[in-house]
mmCIF file of C-alpha atoms and ligand atoms in Angstrom:
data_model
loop_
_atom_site.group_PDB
_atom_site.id
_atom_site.type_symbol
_atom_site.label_atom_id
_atom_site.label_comp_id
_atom_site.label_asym_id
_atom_site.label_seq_id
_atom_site.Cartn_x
_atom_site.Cartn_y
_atom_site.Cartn_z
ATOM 1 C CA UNK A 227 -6.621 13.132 33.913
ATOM 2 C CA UNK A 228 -2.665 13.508 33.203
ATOM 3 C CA UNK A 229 -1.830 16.932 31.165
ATOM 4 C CA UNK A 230 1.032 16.839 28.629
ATOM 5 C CA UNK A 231 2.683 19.421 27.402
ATOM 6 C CA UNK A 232 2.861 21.036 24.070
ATOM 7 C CA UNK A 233 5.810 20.300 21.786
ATOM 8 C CA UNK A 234 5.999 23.038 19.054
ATOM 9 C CA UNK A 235 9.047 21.954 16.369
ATOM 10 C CA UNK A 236 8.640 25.292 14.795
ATOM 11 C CA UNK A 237 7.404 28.783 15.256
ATOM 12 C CA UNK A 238 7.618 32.358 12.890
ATOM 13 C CA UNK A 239 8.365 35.384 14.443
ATOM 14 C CA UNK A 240 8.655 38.418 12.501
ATOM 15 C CA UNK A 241 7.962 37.238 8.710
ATOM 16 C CA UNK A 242 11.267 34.423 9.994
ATOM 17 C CA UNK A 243 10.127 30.694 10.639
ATOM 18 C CA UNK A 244 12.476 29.414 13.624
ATOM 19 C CA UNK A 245 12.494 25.142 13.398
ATOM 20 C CA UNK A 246 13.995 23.024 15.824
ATOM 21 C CA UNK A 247 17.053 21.279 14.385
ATOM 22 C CA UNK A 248 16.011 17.485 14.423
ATOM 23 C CA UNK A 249 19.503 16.689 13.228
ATOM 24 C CA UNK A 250 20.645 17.161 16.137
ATOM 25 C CA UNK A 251 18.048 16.027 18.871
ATOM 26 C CA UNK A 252 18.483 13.988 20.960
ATOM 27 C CA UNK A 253 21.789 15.371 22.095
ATOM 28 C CA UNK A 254 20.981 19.078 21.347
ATOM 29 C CA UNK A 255 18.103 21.039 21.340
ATOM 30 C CA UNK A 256 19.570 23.984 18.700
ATOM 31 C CA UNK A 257 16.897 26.663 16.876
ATOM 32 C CA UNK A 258 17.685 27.793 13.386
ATOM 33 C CA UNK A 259 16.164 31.016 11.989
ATOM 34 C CA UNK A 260 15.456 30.252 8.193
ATOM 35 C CA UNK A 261 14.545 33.367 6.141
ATOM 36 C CA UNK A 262 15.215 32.821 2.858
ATOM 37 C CA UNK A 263 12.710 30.324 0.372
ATOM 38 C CA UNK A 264 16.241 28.094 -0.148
ATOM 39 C CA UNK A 265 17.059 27.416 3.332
ATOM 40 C CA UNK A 266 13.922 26.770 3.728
ATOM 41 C CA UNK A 267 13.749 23.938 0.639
ATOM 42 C CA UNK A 268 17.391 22.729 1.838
ATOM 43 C CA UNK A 269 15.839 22.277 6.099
ATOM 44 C CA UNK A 270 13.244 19.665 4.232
ATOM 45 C CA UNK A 271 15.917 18.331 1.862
ATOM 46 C CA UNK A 272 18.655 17.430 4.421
ATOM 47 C CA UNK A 273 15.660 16.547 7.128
ATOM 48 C CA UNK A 274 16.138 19.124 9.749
ATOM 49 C CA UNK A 275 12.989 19.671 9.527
ATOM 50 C CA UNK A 276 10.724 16.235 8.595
ATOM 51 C CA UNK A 277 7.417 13.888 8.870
ATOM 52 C CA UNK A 278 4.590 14.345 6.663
ATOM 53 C CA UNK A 279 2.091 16.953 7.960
ATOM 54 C CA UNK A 280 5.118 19.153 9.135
ATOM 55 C CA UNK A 281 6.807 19.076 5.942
ATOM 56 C CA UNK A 282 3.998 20.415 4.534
ATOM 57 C CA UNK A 283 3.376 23.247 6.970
ATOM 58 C CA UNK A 284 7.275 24.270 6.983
ATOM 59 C CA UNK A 285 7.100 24.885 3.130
ATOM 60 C CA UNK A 286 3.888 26.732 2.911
ATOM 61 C CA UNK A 287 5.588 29.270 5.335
ATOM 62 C CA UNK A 288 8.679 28.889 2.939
ATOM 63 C CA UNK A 289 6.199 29.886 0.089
ATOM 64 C CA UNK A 290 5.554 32.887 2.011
ATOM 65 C CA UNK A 291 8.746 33.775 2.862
ATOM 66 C CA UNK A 292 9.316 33.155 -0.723
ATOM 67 C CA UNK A 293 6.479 35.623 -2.476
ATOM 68 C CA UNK A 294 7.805 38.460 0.599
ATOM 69 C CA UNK A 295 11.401 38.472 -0.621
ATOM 70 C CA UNK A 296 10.307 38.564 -4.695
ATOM 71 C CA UNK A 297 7.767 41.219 -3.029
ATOM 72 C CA UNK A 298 11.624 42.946 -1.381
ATOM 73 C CA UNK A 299 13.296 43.010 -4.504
ATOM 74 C CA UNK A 300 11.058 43.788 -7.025
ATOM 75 C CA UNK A 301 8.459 45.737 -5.671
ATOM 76 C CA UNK A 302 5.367 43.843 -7.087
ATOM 77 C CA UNK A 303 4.912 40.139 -7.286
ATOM 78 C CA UNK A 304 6.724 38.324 -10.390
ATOM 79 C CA UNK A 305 4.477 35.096 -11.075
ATOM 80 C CA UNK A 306 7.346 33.605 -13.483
ATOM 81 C CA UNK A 307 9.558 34.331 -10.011
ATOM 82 C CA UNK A 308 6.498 33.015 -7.845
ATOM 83 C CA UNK A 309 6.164 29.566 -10.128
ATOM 84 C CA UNK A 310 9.997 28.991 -9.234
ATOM 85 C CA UNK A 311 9.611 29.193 -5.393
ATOM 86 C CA UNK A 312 7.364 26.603 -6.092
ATOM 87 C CA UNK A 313 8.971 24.329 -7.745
ATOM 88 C CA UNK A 314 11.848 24.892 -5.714
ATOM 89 C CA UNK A 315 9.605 23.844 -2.523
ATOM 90 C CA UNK A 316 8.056 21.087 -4.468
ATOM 91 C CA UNK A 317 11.311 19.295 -5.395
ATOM 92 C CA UNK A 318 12.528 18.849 -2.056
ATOM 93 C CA UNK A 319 11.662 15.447 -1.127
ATOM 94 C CA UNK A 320 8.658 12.968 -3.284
ATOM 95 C CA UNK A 321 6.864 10.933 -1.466
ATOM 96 C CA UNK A 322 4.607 12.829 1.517
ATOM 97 C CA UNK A 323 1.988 13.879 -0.594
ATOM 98 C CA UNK A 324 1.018 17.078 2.378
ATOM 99 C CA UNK A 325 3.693 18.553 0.727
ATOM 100 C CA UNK A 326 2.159 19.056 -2.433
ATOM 101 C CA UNK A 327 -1.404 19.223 -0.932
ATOM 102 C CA UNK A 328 -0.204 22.624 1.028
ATOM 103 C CA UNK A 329 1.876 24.109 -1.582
ATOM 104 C CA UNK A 330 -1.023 23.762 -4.251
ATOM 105 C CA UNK A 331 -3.285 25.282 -1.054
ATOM 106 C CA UNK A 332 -0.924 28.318 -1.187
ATOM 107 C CA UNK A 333 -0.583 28.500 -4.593
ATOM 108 C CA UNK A 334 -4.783 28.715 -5.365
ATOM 109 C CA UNK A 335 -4.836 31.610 -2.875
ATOM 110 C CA UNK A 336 -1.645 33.624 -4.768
ATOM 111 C CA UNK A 337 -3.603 33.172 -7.529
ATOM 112 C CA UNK A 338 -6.829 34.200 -6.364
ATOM 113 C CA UNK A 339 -5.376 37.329 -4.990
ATOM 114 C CA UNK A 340 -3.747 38.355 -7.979
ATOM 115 C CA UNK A 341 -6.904 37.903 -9.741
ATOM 116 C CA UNK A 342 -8.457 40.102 -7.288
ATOM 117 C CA UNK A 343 -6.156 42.619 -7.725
ATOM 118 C CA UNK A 344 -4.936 43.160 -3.758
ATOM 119 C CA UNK A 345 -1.582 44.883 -3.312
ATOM 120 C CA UNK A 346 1.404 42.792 -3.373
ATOM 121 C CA UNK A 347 1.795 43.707 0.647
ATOM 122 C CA UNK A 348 -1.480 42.414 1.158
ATOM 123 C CA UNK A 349 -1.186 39.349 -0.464
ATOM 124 C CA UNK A 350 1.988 38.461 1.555
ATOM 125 C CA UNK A 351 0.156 39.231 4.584
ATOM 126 C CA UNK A 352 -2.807 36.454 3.013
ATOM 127 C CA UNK A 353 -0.424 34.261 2.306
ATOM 128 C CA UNK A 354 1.083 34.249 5.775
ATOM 129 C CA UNK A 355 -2.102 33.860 7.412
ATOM 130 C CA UNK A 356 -2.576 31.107 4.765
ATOM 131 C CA UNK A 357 0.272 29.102 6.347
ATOM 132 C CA UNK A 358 -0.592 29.702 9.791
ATOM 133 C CA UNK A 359 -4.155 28.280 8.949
ATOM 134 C CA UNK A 360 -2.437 24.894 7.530
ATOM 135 C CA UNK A 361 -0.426 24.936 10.818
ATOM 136 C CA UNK A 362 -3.293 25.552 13.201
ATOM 137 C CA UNK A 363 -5.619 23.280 11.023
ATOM 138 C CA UNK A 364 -2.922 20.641 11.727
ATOM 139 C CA UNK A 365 -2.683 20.767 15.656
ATOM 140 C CA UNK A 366 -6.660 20.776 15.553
ATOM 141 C CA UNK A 367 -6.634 17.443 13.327
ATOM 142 C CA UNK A 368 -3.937 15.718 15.488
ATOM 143 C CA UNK A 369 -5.867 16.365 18.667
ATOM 144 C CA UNK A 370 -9.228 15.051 16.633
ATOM 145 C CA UNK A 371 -7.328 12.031 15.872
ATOM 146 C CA UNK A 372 -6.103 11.556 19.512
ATOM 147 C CA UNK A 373 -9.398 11.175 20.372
ATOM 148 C CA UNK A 374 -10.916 8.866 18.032
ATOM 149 C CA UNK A 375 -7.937 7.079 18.180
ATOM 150 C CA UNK A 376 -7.745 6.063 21.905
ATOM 151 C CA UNK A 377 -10.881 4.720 21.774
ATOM 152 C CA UNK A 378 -9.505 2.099 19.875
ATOM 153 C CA UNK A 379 -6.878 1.179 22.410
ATOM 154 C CA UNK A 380 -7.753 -1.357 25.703
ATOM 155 C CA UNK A 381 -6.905 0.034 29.201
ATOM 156 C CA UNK A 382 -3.549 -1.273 29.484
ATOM 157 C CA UNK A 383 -1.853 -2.307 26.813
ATOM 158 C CA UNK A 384 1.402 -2.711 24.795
ATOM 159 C CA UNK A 385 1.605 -0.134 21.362
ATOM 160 C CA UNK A 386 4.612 -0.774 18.801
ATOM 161 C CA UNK A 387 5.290 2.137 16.658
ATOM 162 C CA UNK A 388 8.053 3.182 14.434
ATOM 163 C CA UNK A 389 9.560 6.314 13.308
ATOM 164 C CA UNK A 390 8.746 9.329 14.377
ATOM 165 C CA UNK A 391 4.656 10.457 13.871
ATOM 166 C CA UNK A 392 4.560 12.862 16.953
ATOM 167 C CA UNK A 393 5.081 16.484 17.627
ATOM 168 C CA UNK A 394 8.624 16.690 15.840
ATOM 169 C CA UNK A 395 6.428 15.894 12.633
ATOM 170 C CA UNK A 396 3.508 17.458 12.899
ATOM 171 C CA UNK A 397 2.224 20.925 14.050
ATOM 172 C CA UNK A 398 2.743 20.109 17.530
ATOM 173 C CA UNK A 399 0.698 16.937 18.932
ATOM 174 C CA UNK A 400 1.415 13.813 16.322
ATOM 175 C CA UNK A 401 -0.523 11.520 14.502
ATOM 176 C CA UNK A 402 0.171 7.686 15.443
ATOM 177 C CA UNK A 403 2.343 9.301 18.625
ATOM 178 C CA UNK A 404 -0.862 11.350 19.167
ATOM 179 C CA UNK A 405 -3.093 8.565 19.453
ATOM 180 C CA UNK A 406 -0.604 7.420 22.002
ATOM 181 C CA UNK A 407 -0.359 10.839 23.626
ATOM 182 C CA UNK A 408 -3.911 10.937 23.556
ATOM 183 C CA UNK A 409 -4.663 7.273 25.457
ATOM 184 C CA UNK A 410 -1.925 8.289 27.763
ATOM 185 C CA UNK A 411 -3.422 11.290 28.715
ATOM 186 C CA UNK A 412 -7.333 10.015 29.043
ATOM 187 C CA UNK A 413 -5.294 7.558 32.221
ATOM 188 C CA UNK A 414 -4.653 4.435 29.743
ATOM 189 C CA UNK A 415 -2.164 2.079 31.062
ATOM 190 C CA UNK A 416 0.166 2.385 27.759
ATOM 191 C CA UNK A 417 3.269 1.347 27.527
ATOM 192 C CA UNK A 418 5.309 1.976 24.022
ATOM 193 C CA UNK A 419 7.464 -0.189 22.095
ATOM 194 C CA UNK A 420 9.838 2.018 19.946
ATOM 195 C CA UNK A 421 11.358 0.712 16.708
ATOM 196 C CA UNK A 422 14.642 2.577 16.201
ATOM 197 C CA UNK A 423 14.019 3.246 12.803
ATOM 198 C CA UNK A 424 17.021 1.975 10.738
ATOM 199 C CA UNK A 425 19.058 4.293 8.758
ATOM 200 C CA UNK A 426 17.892 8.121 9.905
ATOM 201 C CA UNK A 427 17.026 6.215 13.675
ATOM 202 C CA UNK A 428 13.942 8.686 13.927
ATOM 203 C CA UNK A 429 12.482 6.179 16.225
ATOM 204 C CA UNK A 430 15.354 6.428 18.436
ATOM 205 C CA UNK A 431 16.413 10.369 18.425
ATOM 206 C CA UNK A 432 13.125 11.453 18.082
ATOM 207 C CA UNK A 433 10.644 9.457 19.021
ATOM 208 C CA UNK A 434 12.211 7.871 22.283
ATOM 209 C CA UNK A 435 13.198 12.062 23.201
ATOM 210 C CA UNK A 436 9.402 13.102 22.690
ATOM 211 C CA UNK A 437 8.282 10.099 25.318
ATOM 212 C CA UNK A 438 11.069 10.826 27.609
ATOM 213 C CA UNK A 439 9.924 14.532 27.581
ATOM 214 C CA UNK A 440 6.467 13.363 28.728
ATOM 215 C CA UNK A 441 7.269 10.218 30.829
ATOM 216 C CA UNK A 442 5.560 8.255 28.682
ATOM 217 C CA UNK A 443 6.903 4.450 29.396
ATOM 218 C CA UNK A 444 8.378 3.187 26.752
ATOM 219 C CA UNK A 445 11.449 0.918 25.305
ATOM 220 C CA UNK A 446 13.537 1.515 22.802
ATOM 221 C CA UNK A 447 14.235 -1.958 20.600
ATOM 222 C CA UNK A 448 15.993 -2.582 17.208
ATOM 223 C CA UNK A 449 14.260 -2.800 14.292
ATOM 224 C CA UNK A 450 14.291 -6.422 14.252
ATOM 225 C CA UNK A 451 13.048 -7.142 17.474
ATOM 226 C CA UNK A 452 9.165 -6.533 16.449
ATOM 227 C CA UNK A 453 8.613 -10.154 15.289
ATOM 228 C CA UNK A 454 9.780 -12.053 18.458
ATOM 229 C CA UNK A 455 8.226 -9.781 20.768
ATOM 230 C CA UNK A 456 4.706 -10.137 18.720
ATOM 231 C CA UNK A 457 5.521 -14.144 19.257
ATOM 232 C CA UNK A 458 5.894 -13.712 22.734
ATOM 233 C CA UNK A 459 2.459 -11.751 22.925
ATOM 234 C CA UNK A 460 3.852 -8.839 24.187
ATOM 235 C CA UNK A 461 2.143 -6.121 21.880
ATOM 236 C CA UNK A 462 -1.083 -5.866 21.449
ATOM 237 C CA UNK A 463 -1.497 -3.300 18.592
ATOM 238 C CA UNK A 464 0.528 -1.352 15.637
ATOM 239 C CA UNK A 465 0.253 2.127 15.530
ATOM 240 C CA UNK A 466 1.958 3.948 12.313
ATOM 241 C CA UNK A 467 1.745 7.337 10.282
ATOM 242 C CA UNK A 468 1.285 7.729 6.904
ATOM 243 C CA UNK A 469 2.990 9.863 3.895
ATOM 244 C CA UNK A 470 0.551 9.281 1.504
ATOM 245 C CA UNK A 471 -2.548 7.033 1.208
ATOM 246 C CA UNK A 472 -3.921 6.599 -2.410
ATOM 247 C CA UNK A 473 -7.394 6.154 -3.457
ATOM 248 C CA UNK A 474 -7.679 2.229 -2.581
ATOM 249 C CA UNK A 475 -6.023 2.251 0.670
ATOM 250 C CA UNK A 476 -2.581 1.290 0.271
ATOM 251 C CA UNK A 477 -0.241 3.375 2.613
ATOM 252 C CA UNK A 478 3.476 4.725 2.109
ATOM 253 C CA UNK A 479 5.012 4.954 4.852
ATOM 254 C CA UNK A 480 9.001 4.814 6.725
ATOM 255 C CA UNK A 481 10.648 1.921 5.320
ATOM 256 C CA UNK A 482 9.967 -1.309 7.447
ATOM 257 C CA UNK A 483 6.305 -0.561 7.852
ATOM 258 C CA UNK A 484 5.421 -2.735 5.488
ATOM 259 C CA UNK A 485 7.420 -5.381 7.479
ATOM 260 C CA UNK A 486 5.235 -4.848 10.284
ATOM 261 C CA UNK A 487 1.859 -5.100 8.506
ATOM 262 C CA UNK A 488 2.693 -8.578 7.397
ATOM 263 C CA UNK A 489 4.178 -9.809 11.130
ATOM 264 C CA UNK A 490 0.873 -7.948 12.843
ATOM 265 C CA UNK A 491 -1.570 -9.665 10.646
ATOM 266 C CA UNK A 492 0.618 -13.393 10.730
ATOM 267 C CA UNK A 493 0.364 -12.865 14.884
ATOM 268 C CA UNK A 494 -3.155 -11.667 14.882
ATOM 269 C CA UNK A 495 -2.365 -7.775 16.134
ATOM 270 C CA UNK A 496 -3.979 -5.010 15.045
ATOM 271 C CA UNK A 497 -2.752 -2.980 12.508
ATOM 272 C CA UNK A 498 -3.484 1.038 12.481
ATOM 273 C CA UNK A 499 -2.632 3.802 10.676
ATOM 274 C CA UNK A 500 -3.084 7.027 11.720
ATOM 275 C CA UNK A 501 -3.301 10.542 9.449
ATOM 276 C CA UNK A 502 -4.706 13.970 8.801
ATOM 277 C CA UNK A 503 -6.965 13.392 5.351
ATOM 278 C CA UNK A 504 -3.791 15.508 3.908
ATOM 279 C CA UNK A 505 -2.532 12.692 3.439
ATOM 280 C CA UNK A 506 -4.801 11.064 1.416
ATOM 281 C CA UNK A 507 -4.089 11.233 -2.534
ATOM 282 C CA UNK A 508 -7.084 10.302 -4.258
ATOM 283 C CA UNK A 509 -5.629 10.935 -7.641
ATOM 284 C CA UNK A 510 -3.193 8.192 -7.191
ATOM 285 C CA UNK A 511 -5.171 5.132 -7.604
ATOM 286 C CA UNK A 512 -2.633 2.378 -6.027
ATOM 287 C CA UNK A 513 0.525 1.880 -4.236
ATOM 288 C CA UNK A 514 2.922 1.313 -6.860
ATOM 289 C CA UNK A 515 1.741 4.324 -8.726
ATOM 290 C CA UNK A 516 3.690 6.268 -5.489
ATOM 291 C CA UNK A 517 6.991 7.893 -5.467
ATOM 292 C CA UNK A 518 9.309 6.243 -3.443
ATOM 293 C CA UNK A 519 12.001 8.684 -2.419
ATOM 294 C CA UNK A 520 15.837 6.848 -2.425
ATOM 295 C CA UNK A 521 18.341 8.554 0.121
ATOM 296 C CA UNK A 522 22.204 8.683 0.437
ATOM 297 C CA UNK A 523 24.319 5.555 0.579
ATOM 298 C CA UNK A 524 26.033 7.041 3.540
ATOM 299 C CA UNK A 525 22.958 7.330 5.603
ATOM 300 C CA UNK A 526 23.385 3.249 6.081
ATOM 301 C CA UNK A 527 26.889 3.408 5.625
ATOM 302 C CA UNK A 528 28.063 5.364 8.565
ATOM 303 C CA UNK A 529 26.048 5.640 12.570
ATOM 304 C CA UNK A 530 26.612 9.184 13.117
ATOM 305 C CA UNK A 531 30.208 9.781 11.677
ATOM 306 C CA UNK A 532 31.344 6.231 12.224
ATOM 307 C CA UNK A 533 31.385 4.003 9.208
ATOM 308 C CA UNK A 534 29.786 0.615 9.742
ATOM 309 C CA UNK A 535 30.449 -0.471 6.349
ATOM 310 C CA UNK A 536 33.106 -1.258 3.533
ATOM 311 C CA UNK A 537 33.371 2.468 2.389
ATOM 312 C CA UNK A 538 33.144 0.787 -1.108
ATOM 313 C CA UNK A 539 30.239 -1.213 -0.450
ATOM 314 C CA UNK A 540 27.024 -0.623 -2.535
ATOM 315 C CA UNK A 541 23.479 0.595 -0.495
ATOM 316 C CA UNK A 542 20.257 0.806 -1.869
ATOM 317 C CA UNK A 543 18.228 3.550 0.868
ATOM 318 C CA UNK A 544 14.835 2.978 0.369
ATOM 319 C CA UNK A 545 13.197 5.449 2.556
ATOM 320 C CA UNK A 546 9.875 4.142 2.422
ATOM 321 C CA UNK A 547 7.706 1.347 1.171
ATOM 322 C CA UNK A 548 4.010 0.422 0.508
ATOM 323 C CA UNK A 549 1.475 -1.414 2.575
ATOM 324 C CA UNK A 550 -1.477 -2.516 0.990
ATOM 325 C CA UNK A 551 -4.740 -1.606 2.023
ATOM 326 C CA UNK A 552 -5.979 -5.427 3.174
ATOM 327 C CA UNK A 553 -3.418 -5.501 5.656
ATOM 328 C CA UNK A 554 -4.716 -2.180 7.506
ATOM 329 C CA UNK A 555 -7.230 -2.895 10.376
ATOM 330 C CA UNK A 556 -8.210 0.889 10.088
ATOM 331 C CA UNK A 557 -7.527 4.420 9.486
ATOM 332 C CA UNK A 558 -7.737 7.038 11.662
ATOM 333 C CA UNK A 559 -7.959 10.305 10.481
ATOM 334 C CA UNK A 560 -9.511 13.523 12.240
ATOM 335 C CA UNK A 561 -13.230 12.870 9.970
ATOM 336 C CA UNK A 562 -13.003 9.258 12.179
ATOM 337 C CA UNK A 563 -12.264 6.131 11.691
ATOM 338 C CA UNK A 564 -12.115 4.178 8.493
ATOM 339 C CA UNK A 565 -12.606 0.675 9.406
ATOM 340 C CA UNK A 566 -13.159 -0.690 6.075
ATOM 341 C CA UNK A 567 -9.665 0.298 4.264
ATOM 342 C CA UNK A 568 -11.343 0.004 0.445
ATOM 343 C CA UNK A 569 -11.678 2.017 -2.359
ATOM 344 C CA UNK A 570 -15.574 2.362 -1.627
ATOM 345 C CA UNK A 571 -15.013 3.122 1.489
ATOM 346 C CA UNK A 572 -12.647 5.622 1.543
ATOM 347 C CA UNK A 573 -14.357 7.614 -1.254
ATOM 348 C CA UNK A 574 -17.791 7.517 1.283
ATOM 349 C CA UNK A 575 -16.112 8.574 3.743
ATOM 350 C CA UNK A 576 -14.080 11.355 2.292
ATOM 351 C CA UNK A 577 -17.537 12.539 -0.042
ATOM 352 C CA UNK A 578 -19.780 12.416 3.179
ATOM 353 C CA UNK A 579 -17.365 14.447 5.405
ATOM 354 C CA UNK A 580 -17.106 17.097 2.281
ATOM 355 C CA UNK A 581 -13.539 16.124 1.039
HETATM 356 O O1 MRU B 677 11.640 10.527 6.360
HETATM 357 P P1 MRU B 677 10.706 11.111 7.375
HETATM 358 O O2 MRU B 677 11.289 11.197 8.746
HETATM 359 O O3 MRU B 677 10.113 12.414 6.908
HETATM 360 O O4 MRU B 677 9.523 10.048 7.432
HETATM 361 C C1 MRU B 677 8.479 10.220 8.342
HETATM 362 C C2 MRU B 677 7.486 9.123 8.307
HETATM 363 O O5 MRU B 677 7.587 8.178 7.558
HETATM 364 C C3 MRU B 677 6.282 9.282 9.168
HETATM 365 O O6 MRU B 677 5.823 8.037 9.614
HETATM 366 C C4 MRU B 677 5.158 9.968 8.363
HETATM 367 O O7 MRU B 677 5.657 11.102 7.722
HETATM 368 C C5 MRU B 677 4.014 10.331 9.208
HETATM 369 S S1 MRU B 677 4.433 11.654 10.319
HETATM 370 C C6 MRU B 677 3.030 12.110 11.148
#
């Protein structure tokens, strides 16, 4: 069996969270120490830090960071104060809904400890510990979907993907790039087909680094490629993330993965997502009921620094759309595998596994 090794995109030493700058990957592998609650919100905001699961992690420590330095400067803990961190961590970005899942995780236990009446170093400590559960948690679920995800994959085969779903956004292993990971590592004979990932090219800086960093074979195409090679019968399943799943199935995700869901199912292909149930938001009953966060105009306008438009040209920067639930072949998530992607289902399946 092949061994990969671990990619960690953040780590906290001494009450500090160090992330890995994915601004500037693939050219540079830079660390910045964050120790303040704003730099923390502003590394989600301007996506040095990004993906789903990790999101979530990176502002749970944030929230920690947060309470310690009210904690610093007041002496106790100021809930008014407490309420703003989170708010502050909350507005960030709106669509992954692990954002909100782990700062309303964080913000239970503050609560719970104030009602218990621990001392405000104490609770800091908790809340620490809190966030290194979510983290840890995280890793564990990746590696859980790894698994029941590779099953699903034939013995040589040809995987599409787009964005970024691996270490860089989780804890350390990936979701869709874990399954991947996962097959690769069991011996499979995978080979991956990278979408670049059109404007913030996460396919392309991030995902493309992470396989080159493991020798996993892969190719890098253009966004619009996926079609023609699916013609040619050169993939043989679609492997995506998720940012949030409602209650029926439907699945934000990066922009374009709703283009791929409709080519996969008009060639035939497979069509998987893969995600922690984090992710799932069973309070939002239906796609269009989601968020959908709009970015800067000069994300599409300009590659790197170089404009590749009329400066005065109009962009709309969608940076994600919906995928309804009947064009998913399955879910994988680290309970197993939903196969069925329904509203009945999915409640079973969360109720019986005690979600
Ligand atoms: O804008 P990003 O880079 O945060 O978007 C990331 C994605 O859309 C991922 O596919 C999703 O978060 C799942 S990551 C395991």
């Amino acid at each position: 069996m092949r061994r990969l090794k671990d990619i960690r995109p953040i780590e906290l030493e001494d009450k500090k969270l160090k992330v890995l700058n994915q601004l500037k990957l693939p050219t540079e592998v830079e660390w910045l120490e964050l120790d303040s609650y704003e730099e923390i919100a502003k590394s989600i905001e301007d996506m040095v830090v990004r993906g789903a699961p990790l999101i979530g992690i990176v502002a749970s420590y944030g929230f920690a960071i947060g309470i310690n330095q009210i904690f610093k400067e007041k002496g106790y803990i100021d809930i008014v104060e407490s309420e703003k961190v989170l708010n502050r961590l909350k507005s960030t970005r709106p669509t992954a809904v692990n954002l909100f899942w782990a700062l309303n995780r964080m913000w239970n236990k503050l609560t719970k400890y104030l009602a218990e009446e621990r001392s405000s170093g104490e609770i800091v400590d908790l809340l620490f510990k809190e966030a290194e559960r979510i983290d840890l948690e995280d890793y564990h679920a990746n590696k859980s979907i790894g698994g029941y995800g590779q099953v699903l994959l034939k013995e040589k085969c040809n995987i599409l993907t787009h964005c970024n779903t691996g270490a860089l956004a989780t804890s350390g292993w990936g979701t869709a790039l874990g399954v991947i990971r996962s097959a690769y590592e069991s011996g499979k004979d995978i080979t991956v087909y990278v979408d670049e990932t059109r404007p913030y090219l996460q396919g392309s800086r991030l995902t493309a680094w992470e396989l080159v960093q493991e020798g996993i074979p892969h190719y890098l195409i253009t966004d619009n490629s996926a079609g023609f090679l699916m013609s040619k019968g050169v993939i043989d399943a679609v492997i995506v993330g998720a940012d949030r799943i409602t209650r029926n199935g439907d699945v934000a995700n990066k922009i374009g993965t709703y283009t791929l869901s409709i080519l996969a199912e008009y060639h035939d292909i497979p069509f998987y997502v893969a995600a922690p149930t984090s992710t799932f938001d069973l309070e939002t009953s239906s796609g269009d009921q989601i968020p959908i966060e709009e970015r800067s105009e000069e994300e599409v306008k300009r590659c790197g620094k170089n404009l590749v438009a009329p400066d005065d040209t109009e962009v709309k920067n969608y940076s994600f759309d919906v995928t309804p639930a009947s064009k998913i072949t399955a879910i994988i998530t680290e309970k197993g595998i939903i196969s069925h992607v329904d509203e009945e289902h999915i409640t079973k399946f969360l109720k019986y596994r005690g979600i």
